[in-house]
């Protein structure tokens, strides 16, 4: 008597697929448990979530669960590979942005510009006005537009983007008469085929920074060093910046890194965190992922730059990282520059200005920073 095959028999192909899936999951779990946990991602240029300490209050508020999910995602085996795969899938689905980054023409990456909270910009403007009143010194504000603002024609079609001109207009209306606004919105638009921003990073490059520096010198009544007196020396062709790190597109071409060398020799020293060096470049940073930190050594609470060849004023620069690449230009004009970052600096800026006999104040920030983060509100 013959027996019929069960209609519920599982095809061999399904068994193989299921076995491979289970093996992949088990392998991933084993690797997750055994592999050393990273604290910082050089590829993404950010701190990774460590195993969150248990907290009952956080648990009931839902914060602990979110931290634990982030921990699992950040420490997942072969994370960088899967980040790249995710980016490719998002592009195939014709998403306009990946991780807050637009993919533009000519291999440009752009940070998305969203409608800011007007109270944040107002707080920063109030802080600037307060500092001008407290010190009674000339104050110059240089707000730097994003590449997405200046290169709108290179954005993806129909990509929404906030108009940073609106923020500049708000500054014009609300800044104290004691503050000089240096408007570079027109200066940083593309012209003559010269790239003014990095393609993989949100910062302006040495050529864009020269435009901003020239406008600032004009506002201060000083003559900028002619471009013909500067050699732009390429020191790297392998720079992948913050926008590359956010998007995770592994086929993105790198940027070049240039440093400024002046035909008239400079006698510049810089000091930060108790360390003193010649010049304003930290060439050791070229061995790191974030090569932009070659300029001024990256973010620190305080930098002091002295030029023994200049008999001139002492200047304070209150800044974000956009100022770093402009520092080699500015160092030509002042006997001493003190540069502070209020994200890390804990002294009262007005007291610091009096203690160090500052003659002028430069505030150099990206518009995006002024729009989105209260850093100047307590001055």
mmCIF file with all atom_site columns, N, CA, C and O in Angstrom, residues 164-187:
data_model
loop_
_atom_site.group_PDB
_atom_site.id
_atom_site.type_symbol
_atom_site.label_atom_id
_atom_site.label_alt_id
_atom_site.label_comp_id
_atom_site.label_asym_id
_atom_site.label_entity_id
_atom_site.label_seq_id
_atom_site.pdbx_PDB_ins_code
_atom_site.Cartn_x
_atom_site.Cartn_y
_atom_site.Cartn_z
_atom_site.occupancy
_atom_site.B_iso_or_equiv
_atom_site.pdbx_formal_charge
_atom_site.auth_seq_id
_atom_site.auth_comp_id
_atom_site.auth_asym_id
_atom_site.auth_atom_id
_atom_site.pdbx_PDB_model_num
ATOM 1  N N  . UNK A 1 164 ? 18.128 81.030 4.270  1.00 0.00 ? 164 UNK A N  1
ATOM 2  C CA . UNK A 1 164 ? 18.876 81.657 5.356  1.00 0.00 ? 164 UNK A CA 1
ATOM 3  C C  . UNK A 1 164 ? 18.938 83.176 5.247  1.00 0.00 ? 164 UNK A C  1
ATOM 4  O O  . UNK A 1 164 ? 19.322 83.853 6.214  1.00 0.00 ? 164 UNK A O  1
ATOM 5  N N  . UNK A 1 165 ? 18.529 83.730 4.110  1.00 0.00 ? 165 UNK A N  1
ATOM 6  C CA . UNK A 1 165 ? 18.421 85.188 4.006  1.00 0.00 ? 165 UNK A CA 1
ATOM 7  C C  . UNK A 1 165 ? 17.439 85.736 5.046  1.00 0.00 ? 165 UNK A C  1
ATOM 8  O O  . UNK A 1 165 ? 17.601 86.864 5.514  1.00 0.00 ? 165 UNK A O  1
ATOM 9  N N  . UNK A 1 166 ? 16.436 84.932 5.389  1.00 0.00 ? 166 UNK A N  1
ATOM 10 C CA . UNK A 1 166 ? 15.457 85.366 6.381  1.00 0.00 ? 166 UNK A CA 1
ATOM 11 C C  . UNK A 1 166 ? 16.120 85.562 7.741  1.00 0.00 ? 166 UNK A C  1
ATOM 12 O O  . UNK A 1 166 ? 15.793 86.494 8.478  1.00 0.00 ? 166 UNK A O  1
ATOM 13 N N  . UNK A 1 167 ? 17.059 84.694 8.072  1.00 0.00 ? 167 UNK A N  1
ATOM 14 C CA . UNK A 1 167 ? 17.777 84.832 9.341  1.00 0.00 ? 167 UNK A CA 1
ATOM 15 C C  . UNK A 1 167 ? 18.679 86.066 9.332  1.00 0.00 ? 167 UNK A C  1
ATOM 16 O O  . UNK A 1 167 ? 18.789 86.778 10.339 1.00 0.00 ? 167 UNK A O  1
ATOM 17 N N  . UNK A 1 168 ? 19.316 86.318 8.197  1.00 0.00 ? 168 UNK A N  1
ATOM 18 C CA . UNK A 1 168 ? 20.173 87.505 8.092  1.00 0.00 ? 168 UNK A CA 1
ATOM 19 C C  . UNK A 1 168 ? 19.339 88.773 8.226  1.00 0.00 ? 168 UNK A C  1
ATOM 20 O O  . UNK A 1 168 ? 19.750 89.744 8.878  1.00 0.00 ? 168 UNK A O  1
ATOM 21 N N  . UNK A 1 169 ? 18.143 88.785 7.625  1.00 0.00 ? 169 UNK A N  1
ATOM 22 C CA . UNK A 1 169 ? 17.254 89.941 7.757  1.00 0.00 ? 169 UNK A CA 1
ATOM 23 C C  . UNK A 1 169 ? 16.847 90.148 9.216  1.00 0.00 ? 169 UNK A C  1
ATOM 24 O O  . UNK A 1 169 ? 16.756 91.288 9.693  1.00 0.00 ? 169 UNK A O  1
ATOM 25 N N  . UNK A 1 170 ? 16.604 89.061 9.934  1.00 0.00 ? 170 UNK A N  1
ATOM 26 C CA . UNK A 1 170 ? 16.276 89.160 11.359 1.00 0.00 ? 170 UNK A CA 1
ATOM 27 C C  . UNK A 1 170 ? 17.443 89.763 12.135 1.00 0.00 ? 170 UNK A C  1
ATOM 28 O O  . UNK A 1 170 ? 17.250 90.587 13.046 1.00 0.00 ? 170 UNK A O  1
ATOM 29 N N  . UNK A 1 171 ? 18.663 89.370 11.781 1.00 0.00 ? 171 UNK A N  1
ATOM 30 C CA . UNK A 1 171 ? 19.843 89.945 12.431 1.00 0.00 ? 171 UNK A CA 1
ATOM 31 C C  . UNK A 1 171 ? 19.923 91.446 12.157 1.00 0.00 ? 171 UNK A C  1
ATOM 32 O O  . UNK A 1 171 ? 20.177 92.246 13.073 1.00 0.00 ? 171 UNK A O  1
ATOM 33 N N  . UNK A 1 172 ? 19.712 91.842 10.917 1.00 0.00 ? 172 UNK A N  1
ATOM 34 C CA . UNK A 1 172 ? 19.783 93.260 10.555 1.00 0.00 ? 172 UNK A CA 1
ATOM 35 C C  . UNK A 1 172 ? 18.816 94.091 11.391 1.00 0.00 ? 172 UNK A C  1
ATOM 36 O O  . UNK A 1 172 ? 19.145 95.193 11.856 1.00 0.00 ? 172 UNK A O  1
ATOM 37 N N  . UNK A 1 173 ? 17.614 93.571 11.592 1.00 0.00 ? 173 UNK A N  1
ATOM 38 C CA . UNK A 1 173 ? 16.573 94.319 12.292 1.00 0.00 ? 173 UNK A CA 1
ATOM 39 C C  . UNK A 1 173 ? 16.805 94.393 13.798 1.00 0.00 ? 173 UNK A C  1
ATOM 40 O O  . UNK A 1 173 ? 16.376 95.353 14.449 1.00 0.00 ? 173 UNK A O  1
ATOM 41 N N  . UNK A 1 174 ? 17.473 93.386 14.367 1.00 0.00 ? 174 UNK A N  1
ATOM 42 C CA . UNK A 1 174 ? 17.516 93.262 15.818 1.00 0.00 ? 174 UNK A CA 1
ATOM 43 C C  . UNK A 1 174 ? 18.889 93.456 16.450 1.00 0.00 ? 174 UNK A C  1
ATOM 44 O O  . UNK A 1 174 ? 18.984 93.532 17.679 1.00 0.00 ? 174 UNK A O  1
ATOM 45 N N  . UNK A 1 175 ? 19.946 93.522 15.653 1.00 0.00 ? 175 UNK A N  1
ATOM 46 C CA . UNK A 1 175 ? 21.273 93.733 16.237 1.00 0.00 ? 175 UNK A CA 1
ATOM 47 C C  . UNK A 1 175 ? 21.433 95.177 16.700 1.00 0.00 ? 175 UNK A C  1
ATOM 48 O O  . UNK A 1 175 ? 20.906 96.114 16.096 1.00 0.00 ? 175 UNK A O  1
ATOM 49 N N  . UNK A 1 176 ? 22.185 95.348 17.767 1.00 0.00 ? 176 UNK A N  1
ATOM 50 C CA . UNK A 1 176 ? 22.486 96.670 18.295 1.00 0.00 ? 176 UNK A CA 1
ATOM 51 C C  . UNK A 1 176 ? 23.300 97.481 17.275 1.00 0.00 ? 176 UNK A C  1
ATOM 52 O O  . UNK A 1 176 ? 24.079 96.904 16.497 1.00 0.00 ? 176 UNK A O  1
ATOM 53 N N  . UNK A 1 177 ? 23.133 98.817 17.257 1.00 0.00 ? 177 UNK A N  1
ATOM 54 C CA . UNK A 1 177 ? 23.973 99.656 16.388 1.00 0.00 ? 177 UNK A CA 1
ATOM 55 C C  . UNK A 1 177 ? 25.465 99.509 16.698 1.00 0.00 ? 177 UNK A C  1
ATOM 56 O O  . UNK A 1 177 ? 26.310 99.874 15.867 1.00 0.00 ? 177 UNK A O  1
ATOM 57 N N  . UNK A 1 178 ? 25.788 98.970 17.879 1.00 0.00 ? 178 UNK A N  1
ATOM 58 C CA . UNK A 1 178 ? 27.190 98.759 18.243 1.00 0.00 ? 178 UNK A CA 1
ATOM 59 C C  . UNK A 1 178 ? 27.801 97.548 17.529 1.00 0.00 ? 178 UNK A C  1
ATOM 60 O O  . UNK A 1 178 ? 29.011 97.340 17.608 1.00 0.00 ? 178 UNK A O  1
ATOM 61 N N  . UNK A 1 179 ? 26.968 96.745 16.875 1.00 0.00 ? 179 UNK A N  1
ATOM 62 C CA . UNK A 1 179 ? 27.426 95.517 16.210 1.00 0.00 ? 179 UNK A CA 1
ATOM 63 C C  . UNK A 1 179 ? 27.396 95.719 14.699 1.00 0.00 ? 179 UNK A C  1
ATOM 64 O O  . UNK A 1 179 ? 26.366 96.096 14.132 1.00 0.00 ? 179 UNK A O  1
ATOM 65 N N  . UNK A 1 180 ? 28.525 95.458 14.044 1.00 0.00 ? 180 UNK A N  1
ATOM 66 C CA . UNK A 1 180 ? 28.608 95.533 12.577 1.00 0.00 ? 180 UNK A CA 1
ATOM 67 C C  . UNK A 1 180 ? 28.340 94.154 11.996 1.00 0.00 ? 180 UNK A C  1
ATOM 68 O O  . UNK A 1 180 ? 29.064 93.196 12.296 1.00 0.00 ? 180 UNK A O  1
ATOM 69 N N  . UNK A 1 181 ? 27.299 94.056 11.182 1.00 0.00 ? 181 UNK A N  1
ATOM 70 C CA . UNK A 1 181 ? 26.972 92.787 10.520 1.00 0.00 ? 181 UNK A CA 1
ATOM 71 C C  . UNK A 1 181 ? 27.738 92.703 9.203  1.00 0.00 ? 181 UNK A C  1
ATOM 72 O O  . UNK A 1 181 ? 27.603 93.582 8.337  1.00 0.00 ? 181 UNK A O  1
ATOM 73 N N  . UNK A 1 182 ? 28.535 91.656 9.037  1.00 0.00 ? 182 UNK A N  1
ATOM 74 C CA . UNK A 1 182 ? 29.291 91.437 7.797  1.00 0.00 ? 182 UNK A CA 1
ATOM 75 C C  . UNK A 1 182 ? 28.514 90.411 6.977  1.00 0.00 ? 182 UNK A C  1
ATOM 76 O O  . UNK A 1 182 ? 28.559 89.210 7.250  1.00 0.00 ? 182 UNK A O  1
ATOM 77 N N  . UNK A 1 183 ? 27.793 90.892 5.983  1.00 0.00 ? 183 UNK A N  1
ATOM 78 C CA . UNK A 1 183 ? 26.901 90.045 5.181  1.00 0.00 ? 183 UNK A CA 1
ATOM 79 C C  . UNK A 1 183 ? 27.663 89.494 3.972  1.00 0.00 ? 183 UNK A C  1
ATOM 80 O O  . UNK A 1 183 ? 28.068 90.253 3.086  1.00 0.00 ? 183 UNK A O  1
ATOM 81 N N  . UNK A 1 184 ? 27.861 88.180 3.934  1.00 0.00 ? 184 UNK A N  1
ATOM 82 C CA . UNK A 1 184 ? 28.620 87.556 2.838  1.00 0.00 ? 184 UNK A CA 1
ATOM 83 C C  . UNK A 1 184 ? 27.725 86.660 1.965  1.00 0.00 ? 184 UNK A C  1
ATOM 84 O O  . UNK A 1 184 ? 28.229 85.796 1.253  1.00 0.00 ? 184 UNK A O  1
ATOM 85 N N  . UNK A 1 185 ? 26.407 86.871 2.037  1.00 0.00 ? 185 UNK A N  1
ATOM 86 C CA . UNK A 1 185 ? 25.495 86.010 1.280  1.00 0.00 ? 185 UNK A CA 1
ATOM 87 C C  . UNK A 1 185 ? 25.797 86.041 -0.215 1.00 0.00 ? 185 UNK A C  1
ATOM 88 O O  . UNK A 1 185 ? 25.732 85.011 -0.891 1.00 0.00 ? 185 UNK A O  1
ATOM 89 N N  . UNK A 1 186 ? 26.138 87.213 -0.745 1.00 0.00 ? 186 UNK A N  1
ATOM 90 C CA . UNK A 1 186 ? 26.455 87.312 -2.173 1.00 0.00 ? 186 UNK A CA 1
ATOM 91 C C  . UNK A 1 186 ? 27.886 86.880 -2.473 1.00 0.00 ? 186 UNK A C  1
ATOM 92 O O  . UNK A 1 186 ? 28.171 86.350 -3.555 1.00 0.00 ? 186 UNK A O  1
ATOM 93 N N  . UNK A 1 187 ? 28.794 87.093 -1.531 1.00 0.00 ? 187 UNK A N  1
ATOM 94 C CA . UNK A 1 187 ? 30.211 86.781 -1.764 1.00 0.00 ? 187 UNK A CA 1
ATOM 95 C C  . UNK A 1 187 ? 30.468 85.292 -1.951 1.00 0.00 ? 187 UNK A C  1
ATOM 96 O O  . UNK A 1 187 ? 31.425 84.906 -2.636 1.00 0.00 ? 187 UNK A O  1
#
